[in-house]
PDB file of C-alpha atoms and ligand atoms in Angstrom:
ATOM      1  CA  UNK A  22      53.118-149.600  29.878  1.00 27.00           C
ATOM      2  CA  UNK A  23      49.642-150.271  30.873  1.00 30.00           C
ATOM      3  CA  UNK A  24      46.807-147.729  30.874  1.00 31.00           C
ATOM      4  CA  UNK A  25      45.690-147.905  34.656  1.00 33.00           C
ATOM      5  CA  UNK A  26      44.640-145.649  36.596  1.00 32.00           C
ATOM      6  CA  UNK A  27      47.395-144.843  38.104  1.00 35.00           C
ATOM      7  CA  UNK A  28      49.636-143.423  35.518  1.00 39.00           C
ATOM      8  CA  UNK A  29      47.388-142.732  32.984  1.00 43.00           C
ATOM      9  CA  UNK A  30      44.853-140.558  35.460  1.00 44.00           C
ATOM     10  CA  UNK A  31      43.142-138.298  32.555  1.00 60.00           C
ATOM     11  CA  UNK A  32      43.783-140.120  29.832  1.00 87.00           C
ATOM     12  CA  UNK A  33      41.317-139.678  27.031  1.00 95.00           C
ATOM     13  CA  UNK A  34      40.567-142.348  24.152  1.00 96.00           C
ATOM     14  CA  UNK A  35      39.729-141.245  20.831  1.00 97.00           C
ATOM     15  CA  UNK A  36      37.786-143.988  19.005  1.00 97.00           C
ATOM     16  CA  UNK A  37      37.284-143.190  15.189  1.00 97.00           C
ATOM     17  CA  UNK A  38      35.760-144.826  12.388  1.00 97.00           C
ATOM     18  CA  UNK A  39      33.548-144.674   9.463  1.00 97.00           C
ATOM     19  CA  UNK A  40      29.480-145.624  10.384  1.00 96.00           C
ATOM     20  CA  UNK A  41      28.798-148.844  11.456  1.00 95.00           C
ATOM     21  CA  UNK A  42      32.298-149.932  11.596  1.00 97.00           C
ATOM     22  CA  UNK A  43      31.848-150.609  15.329  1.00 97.00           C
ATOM     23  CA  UNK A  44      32.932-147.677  17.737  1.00 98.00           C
ATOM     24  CA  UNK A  45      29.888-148.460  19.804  1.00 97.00           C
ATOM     25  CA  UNK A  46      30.142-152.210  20.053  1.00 97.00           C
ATOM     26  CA  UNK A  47      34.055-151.905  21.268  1.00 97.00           C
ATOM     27  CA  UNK A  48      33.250-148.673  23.121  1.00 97.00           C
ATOM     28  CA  UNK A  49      30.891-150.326  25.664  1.00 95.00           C
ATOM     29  CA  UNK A  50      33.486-152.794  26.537  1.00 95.00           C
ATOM     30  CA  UNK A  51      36.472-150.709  25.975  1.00 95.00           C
ATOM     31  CA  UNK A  52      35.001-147.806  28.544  1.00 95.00           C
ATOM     32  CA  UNK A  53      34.015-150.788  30.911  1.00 95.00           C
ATOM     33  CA  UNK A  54      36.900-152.455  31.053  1.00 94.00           C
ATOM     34  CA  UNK A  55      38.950-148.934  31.991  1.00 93.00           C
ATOM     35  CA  UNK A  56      36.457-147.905  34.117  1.00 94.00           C
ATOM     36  CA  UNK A  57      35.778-144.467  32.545  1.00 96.00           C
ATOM     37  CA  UNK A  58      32.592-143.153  30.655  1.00 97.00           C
ATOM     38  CA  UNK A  59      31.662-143.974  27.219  1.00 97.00           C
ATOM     39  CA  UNK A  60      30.639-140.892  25.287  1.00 98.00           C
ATOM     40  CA  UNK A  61      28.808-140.977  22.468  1.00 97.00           C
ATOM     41  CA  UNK A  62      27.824-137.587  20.473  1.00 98.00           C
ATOM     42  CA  UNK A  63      25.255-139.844  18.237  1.00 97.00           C
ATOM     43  CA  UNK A  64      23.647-141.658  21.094  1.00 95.00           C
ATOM     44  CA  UNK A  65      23.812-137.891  22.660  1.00 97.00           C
ATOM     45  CA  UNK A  66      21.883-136.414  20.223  1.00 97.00           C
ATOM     46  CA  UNK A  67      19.359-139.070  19.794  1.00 95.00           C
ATOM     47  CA  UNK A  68      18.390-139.088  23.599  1.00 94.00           C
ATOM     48  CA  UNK A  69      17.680-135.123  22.582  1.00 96.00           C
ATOM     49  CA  UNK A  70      15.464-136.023  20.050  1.00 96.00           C
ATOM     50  CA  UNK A  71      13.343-138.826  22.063  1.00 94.00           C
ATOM     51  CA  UNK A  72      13.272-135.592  24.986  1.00 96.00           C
ATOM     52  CA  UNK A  73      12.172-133.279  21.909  1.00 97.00           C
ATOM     53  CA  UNK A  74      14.711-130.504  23.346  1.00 97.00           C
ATOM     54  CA  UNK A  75      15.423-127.359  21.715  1.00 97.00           C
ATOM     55  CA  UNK A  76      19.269-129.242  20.621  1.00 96.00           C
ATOM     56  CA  UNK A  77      17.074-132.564  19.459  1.00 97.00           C
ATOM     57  CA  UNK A  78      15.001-129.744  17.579  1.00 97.00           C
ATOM     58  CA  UNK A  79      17.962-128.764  16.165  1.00 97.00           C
ATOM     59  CA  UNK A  80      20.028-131.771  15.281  1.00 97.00           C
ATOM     60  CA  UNK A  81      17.351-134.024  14.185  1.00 97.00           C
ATOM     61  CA  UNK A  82      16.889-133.594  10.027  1.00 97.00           C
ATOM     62  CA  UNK A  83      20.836-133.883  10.005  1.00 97.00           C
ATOM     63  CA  UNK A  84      20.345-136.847  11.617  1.00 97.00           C
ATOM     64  CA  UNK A  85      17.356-138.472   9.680  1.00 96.00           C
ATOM     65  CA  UNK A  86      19.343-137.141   5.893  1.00 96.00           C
ATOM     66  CA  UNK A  87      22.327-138.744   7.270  1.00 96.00           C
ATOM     67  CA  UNK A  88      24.624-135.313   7.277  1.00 97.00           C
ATOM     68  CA  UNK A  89      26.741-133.896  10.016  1.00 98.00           C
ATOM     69  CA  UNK A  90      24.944-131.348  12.444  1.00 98.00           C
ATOM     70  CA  UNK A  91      26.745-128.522  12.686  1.00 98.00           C
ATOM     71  CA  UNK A  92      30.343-127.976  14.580  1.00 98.00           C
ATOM     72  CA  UNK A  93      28.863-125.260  16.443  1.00 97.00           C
ATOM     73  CA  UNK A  94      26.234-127.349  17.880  1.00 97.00           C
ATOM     74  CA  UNK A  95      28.369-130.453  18.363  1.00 98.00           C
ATOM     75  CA  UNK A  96      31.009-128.558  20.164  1.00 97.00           C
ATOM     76  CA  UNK A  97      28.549-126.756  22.770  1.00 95.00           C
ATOM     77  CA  UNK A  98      26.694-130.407  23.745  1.00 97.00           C
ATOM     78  CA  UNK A  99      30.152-132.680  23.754  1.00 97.00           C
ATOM     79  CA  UNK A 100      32.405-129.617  25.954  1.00 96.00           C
ATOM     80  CA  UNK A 101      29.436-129.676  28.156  1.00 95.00           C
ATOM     81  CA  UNK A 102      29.472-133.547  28.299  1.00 97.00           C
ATOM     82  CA  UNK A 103      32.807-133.865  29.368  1.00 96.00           C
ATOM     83  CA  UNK A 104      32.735-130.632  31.230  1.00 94.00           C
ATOM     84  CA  UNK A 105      31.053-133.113  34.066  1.00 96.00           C
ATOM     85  CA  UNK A 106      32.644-134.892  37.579  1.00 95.00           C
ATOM     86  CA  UNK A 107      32.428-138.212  36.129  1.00 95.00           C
ATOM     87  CA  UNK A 108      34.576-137.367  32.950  1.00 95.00           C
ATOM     88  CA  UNK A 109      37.700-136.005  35.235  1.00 91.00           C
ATOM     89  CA  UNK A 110      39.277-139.548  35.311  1.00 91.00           C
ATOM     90  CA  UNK A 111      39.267-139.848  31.512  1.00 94.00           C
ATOM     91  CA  UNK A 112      36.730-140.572  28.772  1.00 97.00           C
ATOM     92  CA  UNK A 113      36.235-142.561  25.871  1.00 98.00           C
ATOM     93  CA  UNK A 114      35.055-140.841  22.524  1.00 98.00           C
ATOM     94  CA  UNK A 115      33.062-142.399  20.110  1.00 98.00           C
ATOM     95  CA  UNK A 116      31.762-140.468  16.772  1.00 96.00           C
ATOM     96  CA  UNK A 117      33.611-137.165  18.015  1.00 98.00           C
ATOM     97  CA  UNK A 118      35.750-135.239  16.317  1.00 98.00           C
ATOM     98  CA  UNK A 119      33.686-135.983  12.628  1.00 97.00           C
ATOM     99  CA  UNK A 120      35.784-133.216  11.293  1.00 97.00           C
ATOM    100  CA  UNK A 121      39.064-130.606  11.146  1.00 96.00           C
ATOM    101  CA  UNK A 122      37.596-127.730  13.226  1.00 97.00           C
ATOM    102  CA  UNK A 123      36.543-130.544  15.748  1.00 98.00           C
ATOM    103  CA  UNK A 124      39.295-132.438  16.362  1.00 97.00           C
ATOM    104  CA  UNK A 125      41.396-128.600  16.442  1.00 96.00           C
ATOM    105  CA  UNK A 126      38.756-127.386  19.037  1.00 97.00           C
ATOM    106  CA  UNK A 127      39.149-131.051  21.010  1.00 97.00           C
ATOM    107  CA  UNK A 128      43.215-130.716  20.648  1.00 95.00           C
ATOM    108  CA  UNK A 129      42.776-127.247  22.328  1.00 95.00           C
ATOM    109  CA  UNK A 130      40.393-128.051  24.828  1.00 94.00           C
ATOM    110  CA  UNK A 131      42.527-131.286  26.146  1.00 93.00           C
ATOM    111  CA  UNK A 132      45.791-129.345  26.221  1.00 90.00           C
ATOM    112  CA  UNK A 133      48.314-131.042  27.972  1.00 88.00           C
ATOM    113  CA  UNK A 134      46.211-133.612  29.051  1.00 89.00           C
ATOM    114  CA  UNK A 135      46.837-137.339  27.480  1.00 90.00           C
ATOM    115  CA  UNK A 136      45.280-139.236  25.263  1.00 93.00           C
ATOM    116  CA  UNK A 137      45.273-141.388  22.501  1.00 93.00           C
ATOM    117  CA  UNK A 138      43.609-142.060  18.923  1.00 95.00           C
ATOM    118  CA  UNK A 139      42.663-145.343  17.572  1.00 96.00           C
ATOM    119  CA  UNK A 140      40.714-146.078  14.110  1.00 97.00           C
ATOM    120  CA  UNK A 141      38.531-149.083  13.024  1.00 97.00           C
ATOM    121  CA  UNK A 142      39.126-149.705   9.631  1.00 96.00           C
ATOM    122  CA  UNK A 143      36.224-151.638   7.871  1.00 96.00           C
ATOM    123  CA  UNK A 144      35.515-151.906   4.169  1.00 95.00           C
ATOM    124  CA  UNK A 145      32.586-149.645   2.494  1.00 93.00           C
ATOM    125  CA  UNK A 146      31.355-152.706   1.562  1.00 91.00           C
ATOM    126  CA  UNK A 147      30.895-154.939   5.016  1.00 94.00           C
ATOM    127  CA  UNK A 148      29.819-151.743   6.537  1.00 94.00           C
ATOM    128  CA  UNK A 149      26.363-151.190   4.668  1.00 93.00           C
ATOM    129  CA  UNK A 150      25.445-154.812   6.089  1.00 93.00           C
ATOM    130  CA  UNK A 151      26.744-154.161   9.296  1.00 95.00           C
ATOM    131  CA  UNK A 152      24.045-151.113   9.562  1.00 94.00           C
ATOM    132  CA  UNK A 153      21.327-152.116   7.780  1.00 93.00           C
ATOM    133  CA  UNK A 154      21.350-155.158   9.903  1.00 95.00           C
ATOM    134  CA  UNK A 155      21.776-153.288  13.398  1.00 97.00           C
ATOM    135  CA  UNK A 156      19.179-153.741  16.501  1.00 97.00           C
ATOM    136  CA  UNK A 157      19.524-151.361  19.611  1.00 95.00           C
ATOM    137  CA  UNK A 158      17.957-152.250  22.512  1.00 95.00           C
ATOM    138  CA  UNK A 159      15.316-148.873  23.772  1.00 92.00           C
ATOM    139  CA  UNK A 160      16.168-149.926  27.266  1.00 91.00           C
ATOM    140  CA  UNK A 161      19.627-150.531  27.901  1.00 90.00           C
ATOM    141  CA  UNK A 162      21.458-149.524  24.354  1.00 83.00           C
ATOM    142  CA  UNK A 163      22.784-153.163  23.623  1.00 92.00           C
ATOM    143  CA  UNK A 164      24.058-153.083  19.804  1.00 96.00           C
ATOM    144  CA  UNK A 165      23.073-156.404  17.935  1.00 97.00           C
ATOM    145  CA  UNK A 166      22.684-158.002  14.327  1.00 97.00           C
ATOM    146  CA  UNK A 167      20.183-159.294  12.471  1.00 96.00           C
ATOM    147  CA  UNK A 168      22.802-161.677  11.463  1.00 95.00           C
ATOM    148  CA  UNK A 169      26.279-161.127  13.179  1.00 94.00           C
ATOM    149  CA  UNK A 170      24.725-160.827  16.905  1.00 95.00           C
ATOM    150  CA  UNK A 171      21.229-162.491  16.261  1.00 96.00           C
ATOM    151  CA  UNK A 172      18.989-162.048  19.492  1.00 97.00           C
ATOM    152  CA  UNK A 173      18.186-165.210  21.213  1.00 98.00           C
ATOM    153  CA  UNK A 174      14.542-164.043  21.059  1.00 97.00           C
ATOM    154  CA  UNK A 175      13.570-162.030  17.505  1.00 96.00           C
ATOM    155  CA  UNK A 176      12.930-158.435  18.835  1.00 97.00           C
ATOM    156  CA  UNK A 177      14.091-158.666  22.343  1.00 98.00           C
ATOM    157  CA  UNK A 178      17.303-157.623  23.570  1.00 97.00           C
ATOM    158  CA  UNK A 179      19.639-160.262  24.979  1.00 97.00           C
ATOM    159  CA  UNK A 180      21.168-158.329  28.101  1.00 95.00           C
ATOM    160  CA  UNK A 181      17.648-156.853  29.158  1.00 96.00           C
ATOM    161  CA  UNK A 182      15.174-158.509  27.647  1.00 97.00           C
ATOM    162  CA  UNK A 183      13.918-155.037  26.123  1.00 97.00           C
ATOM    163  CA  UNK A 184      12.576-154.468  22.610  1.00 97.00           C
ATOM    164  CA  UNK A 185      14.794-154.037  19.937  1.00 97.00           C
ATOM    165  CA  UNK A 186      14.574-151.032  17.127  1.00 96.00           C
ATOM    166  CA  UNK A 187      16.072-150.343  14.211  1.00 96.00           C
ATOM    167  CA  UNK A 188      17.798-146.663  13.453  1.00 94.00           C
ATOM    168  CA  UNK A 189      15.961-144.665  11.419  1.00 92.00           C
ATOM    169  CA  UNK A 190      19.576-143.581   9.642  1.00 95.00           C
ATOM    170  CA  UNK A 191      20.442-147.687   9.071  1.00 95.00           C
ATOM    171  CA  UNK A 192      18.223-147.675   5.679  1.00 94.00           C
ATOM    172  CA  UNK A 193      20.261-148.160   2.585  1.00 93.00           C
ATOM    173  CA  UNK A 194      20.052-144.686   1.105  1.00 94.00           C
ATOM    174  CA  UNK A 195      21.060-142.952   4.107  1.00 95.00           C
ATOM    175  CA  UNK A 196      23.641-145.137   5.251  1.00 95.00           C
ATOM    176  CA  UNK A 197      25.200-144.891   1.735  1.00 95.00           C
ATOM    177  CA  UNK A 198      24.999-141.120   2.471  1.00 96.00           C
ATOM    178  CA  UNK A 199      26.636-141.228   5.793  1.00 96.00           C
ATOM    179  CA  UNK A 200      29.381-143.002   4.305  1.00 96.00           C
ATOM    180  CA  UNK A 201      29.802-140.551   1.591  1.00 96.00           C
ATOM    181  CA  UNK A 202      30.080-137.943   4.440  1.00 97.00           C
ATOM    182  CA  UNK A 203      32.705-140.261   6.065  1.00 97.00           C
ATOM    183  CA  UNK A 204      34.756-139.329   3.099  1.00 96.00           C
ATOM    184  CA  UNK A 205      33.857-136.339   2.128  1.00 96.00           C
ATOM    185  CA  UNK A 206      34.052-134.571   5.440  1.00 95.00           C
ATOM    186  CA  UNK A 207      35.510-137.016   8.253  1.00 96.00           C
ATOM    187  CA  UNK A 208      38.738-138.431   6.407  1.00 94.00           C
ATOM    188  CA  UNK A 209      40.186-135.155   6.632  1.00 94.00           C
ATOM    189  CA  UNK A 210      40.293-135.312  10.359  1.00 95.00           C
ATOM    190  CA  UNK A 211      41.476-138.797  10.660  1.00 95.00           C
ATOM    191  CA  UNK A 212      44.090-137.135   7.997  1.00 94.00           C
ATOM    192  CA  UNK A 213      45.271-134.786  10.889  1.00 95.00           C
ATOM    193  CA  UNK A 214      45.839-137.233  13.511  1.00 95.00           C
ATOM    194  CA  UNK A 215      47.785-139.453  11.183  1.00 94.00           C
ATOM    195  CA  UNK A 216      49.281-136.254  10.825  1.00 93.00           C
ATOM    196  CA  UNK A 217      50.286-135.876  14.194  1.00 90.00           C
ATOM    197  CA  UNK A 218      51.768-139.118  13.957  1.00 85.00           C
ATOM    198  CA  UNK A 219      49.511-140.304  17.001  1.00 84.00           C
ATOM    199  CA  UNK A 220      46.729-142.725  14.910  1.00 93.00           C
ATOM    200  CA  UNK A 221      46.515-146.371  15.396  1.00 94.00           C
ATOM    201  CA  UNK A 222      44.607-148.058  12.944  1.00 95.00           C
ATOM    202  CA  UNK A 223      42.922-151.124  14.130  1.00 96.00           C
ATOM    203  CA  UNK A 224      41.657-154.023  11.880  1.00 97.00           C
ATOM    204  CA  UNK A 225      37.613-153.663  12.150  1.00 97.00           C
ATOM    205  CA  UNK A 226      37.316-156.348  10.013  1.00 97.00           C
ATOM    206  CA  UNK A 227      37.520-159.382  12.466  1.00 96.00           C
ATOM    207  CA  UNK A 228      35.186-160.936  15.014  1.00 95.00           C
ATOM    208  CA  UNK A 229      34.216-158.212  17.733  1.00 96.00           C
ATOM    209  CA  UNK A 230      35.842-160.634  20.252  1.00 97.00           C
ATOM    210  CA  UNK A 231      39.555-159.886  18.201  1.00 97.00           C
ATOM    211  CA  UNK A 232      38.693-156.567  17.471  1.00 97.00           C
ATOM    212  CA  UNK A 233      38.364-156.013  20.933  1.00 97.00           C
ATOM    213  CA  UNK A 234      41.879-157.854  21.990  1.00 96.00           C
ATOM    214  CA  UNK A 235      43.700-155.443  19.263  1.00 96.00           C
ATOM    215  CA  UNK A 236      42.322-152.546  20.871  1.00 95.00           C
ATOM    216  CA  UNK A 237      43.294-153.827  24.792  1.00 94.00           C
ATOM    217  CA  UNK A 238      46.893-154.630  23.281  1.00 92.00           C
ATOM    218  CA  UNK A 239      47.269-151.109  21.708  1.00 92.00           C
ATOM    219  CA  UNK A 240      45.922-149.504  24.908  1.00 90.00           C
ATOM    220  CA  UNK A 241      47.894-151.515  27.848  1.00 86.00           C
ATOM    221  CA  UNK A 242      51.665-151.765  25.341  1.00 75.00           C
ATOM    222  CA  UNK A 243      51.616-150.462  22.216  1.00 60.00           C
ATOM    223  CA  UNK A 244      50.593-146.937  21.950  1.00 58.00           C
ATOM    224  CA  UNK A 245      52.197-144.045  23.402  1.00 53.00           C
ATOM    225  CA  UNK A 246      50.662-141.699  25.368  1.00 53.00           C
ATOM    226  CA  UNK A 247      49.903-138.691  23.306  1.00 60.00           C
ATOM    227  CA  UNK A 248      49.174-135.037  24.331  1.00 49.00           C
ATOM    228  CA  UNK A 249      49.107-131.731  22.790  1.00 35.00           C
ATOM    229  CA  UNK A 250      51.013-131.580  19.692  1.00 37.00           C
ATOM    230  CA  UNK A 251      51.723-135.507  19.398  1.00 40.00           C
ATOM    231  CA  UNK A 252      54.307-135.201  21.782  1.00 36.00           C
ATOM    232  CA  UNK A 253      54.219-138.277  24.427  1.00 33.00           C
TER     233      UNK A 253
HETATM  234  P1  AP5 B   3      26.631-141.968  15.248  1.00 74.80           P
HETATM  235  O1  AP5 B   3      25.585-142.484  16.137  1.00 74.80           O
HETATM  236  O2  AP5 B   3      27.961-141.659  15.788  1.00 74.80           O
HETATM  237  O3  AP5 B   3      26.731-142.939  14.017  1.00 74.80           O
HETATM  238  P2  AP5 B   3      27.976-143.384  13.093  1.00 74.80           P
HETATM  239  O4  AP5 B   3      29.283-142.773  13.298  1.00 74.80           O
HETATM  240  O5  AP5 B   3      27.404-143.277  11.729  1.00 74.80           O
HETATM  241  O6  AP5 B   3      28.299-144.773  13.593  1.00 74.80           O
HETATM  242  P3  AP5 B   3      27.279-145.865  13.967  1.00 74.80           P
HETATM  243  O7  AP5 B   3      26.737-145.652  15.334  1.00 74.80           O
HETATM  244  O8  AP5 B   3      26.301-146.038  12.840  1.00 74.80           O
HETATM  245  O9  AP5 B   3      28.223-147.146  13.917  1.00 74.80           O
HETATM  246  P4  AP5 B   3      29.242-147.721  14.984  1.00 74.80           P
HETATM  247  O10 AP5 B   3      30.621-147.532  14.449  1.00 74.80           O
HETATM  248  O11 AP5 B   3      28.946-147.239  16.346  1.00 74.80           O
HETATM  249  O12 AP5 B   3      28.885-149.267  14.832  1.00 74.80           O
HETATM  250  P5  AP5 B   3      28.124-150.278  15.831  1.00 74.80           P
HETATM  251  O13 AP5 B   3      29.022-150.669  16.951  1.00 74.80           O
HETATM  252  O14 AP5 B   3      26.761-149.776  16.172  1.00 74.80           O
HETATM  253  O15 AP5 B   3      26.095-140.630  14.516  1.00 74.80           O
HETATM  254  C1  AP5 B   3      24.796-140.583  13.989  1.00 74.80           C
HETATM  255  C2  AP5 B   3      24.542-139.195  13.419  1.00 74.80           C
HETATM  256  O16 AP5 B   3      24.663-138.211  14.472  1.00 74.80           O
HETATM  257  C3  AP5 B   3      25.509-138.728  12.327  1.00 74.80           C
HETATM  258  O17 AP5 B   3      25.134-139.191  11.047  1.00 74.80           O
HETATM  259  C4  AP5 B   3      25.387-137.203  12.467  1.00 74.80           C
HETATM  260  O18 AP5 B   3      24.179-136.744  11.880  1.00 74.80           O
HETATM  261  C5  AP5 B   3      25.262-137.007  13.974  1.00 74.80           C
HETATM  262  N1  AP5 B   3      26.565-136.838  14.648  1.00 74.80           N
HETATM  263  C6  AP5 B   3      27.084-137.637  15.620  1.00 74.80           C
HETATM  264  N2  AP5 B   3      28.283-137.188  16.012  1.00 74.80           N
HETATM  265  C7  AP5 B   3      28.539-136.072  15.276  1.00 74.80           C
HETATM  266  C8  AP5 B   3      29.648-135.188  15.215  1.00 74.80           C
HETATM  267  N3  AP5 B   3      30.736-135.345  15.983  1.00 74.80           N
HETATM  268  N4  AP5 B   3      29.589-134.149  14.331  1.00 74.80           N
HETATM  269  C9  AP5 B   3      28.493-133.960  13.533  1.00 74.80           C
HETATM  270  N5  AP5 B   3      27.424-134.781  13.554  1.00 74.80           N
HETATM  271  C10 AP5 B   3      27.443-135.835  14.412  1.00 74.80           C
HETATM  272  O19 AP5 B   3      28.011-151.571  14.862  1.00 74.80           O
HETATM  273  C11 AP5 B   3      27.167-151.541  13.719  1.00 74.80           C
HETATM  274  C12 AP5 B   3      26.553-152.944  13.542  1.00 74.80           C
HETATM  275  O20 AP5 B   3      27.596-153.851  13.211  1.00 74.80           O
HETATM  276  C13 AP5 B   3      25.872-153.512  14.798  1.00 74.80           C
HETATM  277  O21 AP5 B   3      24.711-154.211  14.463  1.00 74.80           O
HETATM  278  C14 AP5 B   3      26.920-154.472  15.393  1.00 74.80           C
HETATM  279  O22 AP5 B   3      26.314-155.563  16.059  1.00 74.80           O
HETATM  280  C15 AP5 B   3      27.655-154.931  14.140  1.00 74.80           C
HETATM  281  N6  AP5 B   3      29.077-155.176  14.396  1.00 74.80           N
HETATM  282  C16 AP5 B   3      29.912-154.458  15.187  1.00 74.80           C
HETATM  283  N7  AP5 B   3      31.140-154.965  15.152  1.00 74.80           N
HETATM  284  C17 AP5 B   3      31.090-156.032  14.299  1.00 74.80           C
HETATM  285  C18 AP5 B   3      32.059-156.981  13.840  1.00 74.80           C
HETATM  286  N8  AP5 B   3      33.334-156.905  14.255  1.00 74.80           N
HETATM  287  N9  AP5 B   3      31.647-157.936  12.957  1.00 74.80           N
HETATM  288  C19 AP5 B   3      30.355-157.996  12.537  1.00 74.80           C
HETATM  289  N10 AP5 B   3      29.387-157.125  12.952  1.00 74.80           N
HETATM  290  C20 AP5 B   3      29.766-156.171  13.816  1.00 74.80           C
HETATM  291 MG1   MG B   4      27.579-145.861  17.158  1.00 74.80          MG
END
């Protein structure tokens, strides 16, 4: 079965993962290449910060310490999000749920609606060089590396020629701690879709390029529609 539009109107795709395993690499192409938007509750938060709004306010020393901002908080911003016209076709999640009462609040919210859970497994220890070595673009939100997706130009993004930043949570320490999160307080939730007997778990340790082709396959043949409950 493929995942067009036409008989998957509504579907949404749940893209989990610990940090810098590559949810936003894939999820640029994967929400391209469906045609529906790519919503991030990281890159959400951080354009809060850089507008200094009362949620930026809020979120930002969970960001910079590298621990979760609070459900309540997370839930409010993301059921907004999705709450908008563009999202009624579908919508790809990336870095939502990041825990149990998220994914239960998500499962509620999406009722009967379809969709489907994937997870990029990576190793703890190829992620730490994945995010230490991570360049965003400030104008367009290209993902490079330092050494895995090297700009042409040092500094200056490859799609848009803007300038290229580092995160502020991609030094050592903190990644380490967002990784310990990942376990502490994430695998849980990945727990309860495997649960449900809906996860796919997709090798993350391969070139983007493959990555990406596992993903496609699952999508368009292998994976079941899910909705509420894991039925299909
Ligand atoms: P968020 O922005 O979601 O960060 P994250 O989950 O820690 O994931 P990252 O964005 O670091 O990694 P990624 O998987 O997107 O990897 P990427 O594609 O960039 O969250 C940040 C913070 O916001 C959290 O710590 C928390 O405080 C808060 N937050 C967000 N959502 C929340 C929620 N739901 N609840 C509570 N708090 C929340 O790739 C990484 C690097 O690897 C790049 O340089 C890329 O070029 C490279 N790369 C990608 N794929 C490959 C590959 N296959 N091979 C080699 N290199 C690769
Ligand atoms: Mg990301």
């Amino acid at each position: 079965m493929s995942l067009d539009a036409g008989n998957n109107a509504g579907r949404v795709v749940i893209l989990l993962g610990p940090p810098g395993a590559g949810k936003g690499t894939q999820a640029v192409r994967l929400a391209a290449d469906r045609g529906i938007p790519h919503i991030s509750t990281g890159d959400l938060f951080r354009s809060n910060i850089k507008q200094d709004t009362d949620l930026g306010k809020r979120a930002k020393g969970f960001l910079e310490s590298g621990q979760l901002v609070p459900d309540e908080l997370v839930l409010e911003m993301l059921f907004d999000r999705v709450g908008a016209s563009d999202c009624g076709g579908g919508y790809l999640l990336d870095g939502f749920p990041r825990t149990l009462p998220q994914a239960q609040a998500l499962t509620a919210a999406l009722g009967a609606q379809s969709w489907a859970s994937l997870l990029l497994e990576v190793p703890d220890d190829a992620i730490v060089g994945r995010a230490c070595g991570r360049l965003l673009c400030r104008d367009c939100s290209n993902i490079q590396h330092s050494e895995f997706a090297p700009p042409a130009k040092e500094g200056v993004c490859d799609s848009c020629g803007g300038e290229l930043y580092r995160r502020s949570d991609d030094e050592p320490d903190v990644v380490k701690k967002r990784l310990d999160v990942y376990h502490d307080e994430t695998q849980p939730m990945v727990d309860y879709y495997r649960d449900l007997g809906s996860l796919v778990t997709i090798d993350g340790n391969q070139k983007p390029d493959a990555v990406f082709e596992d993903l496609r396959r699952q999508l368009d043949g292998g994976l079941s529609p899910q909705s509420r409950g894991g039925q299909a």
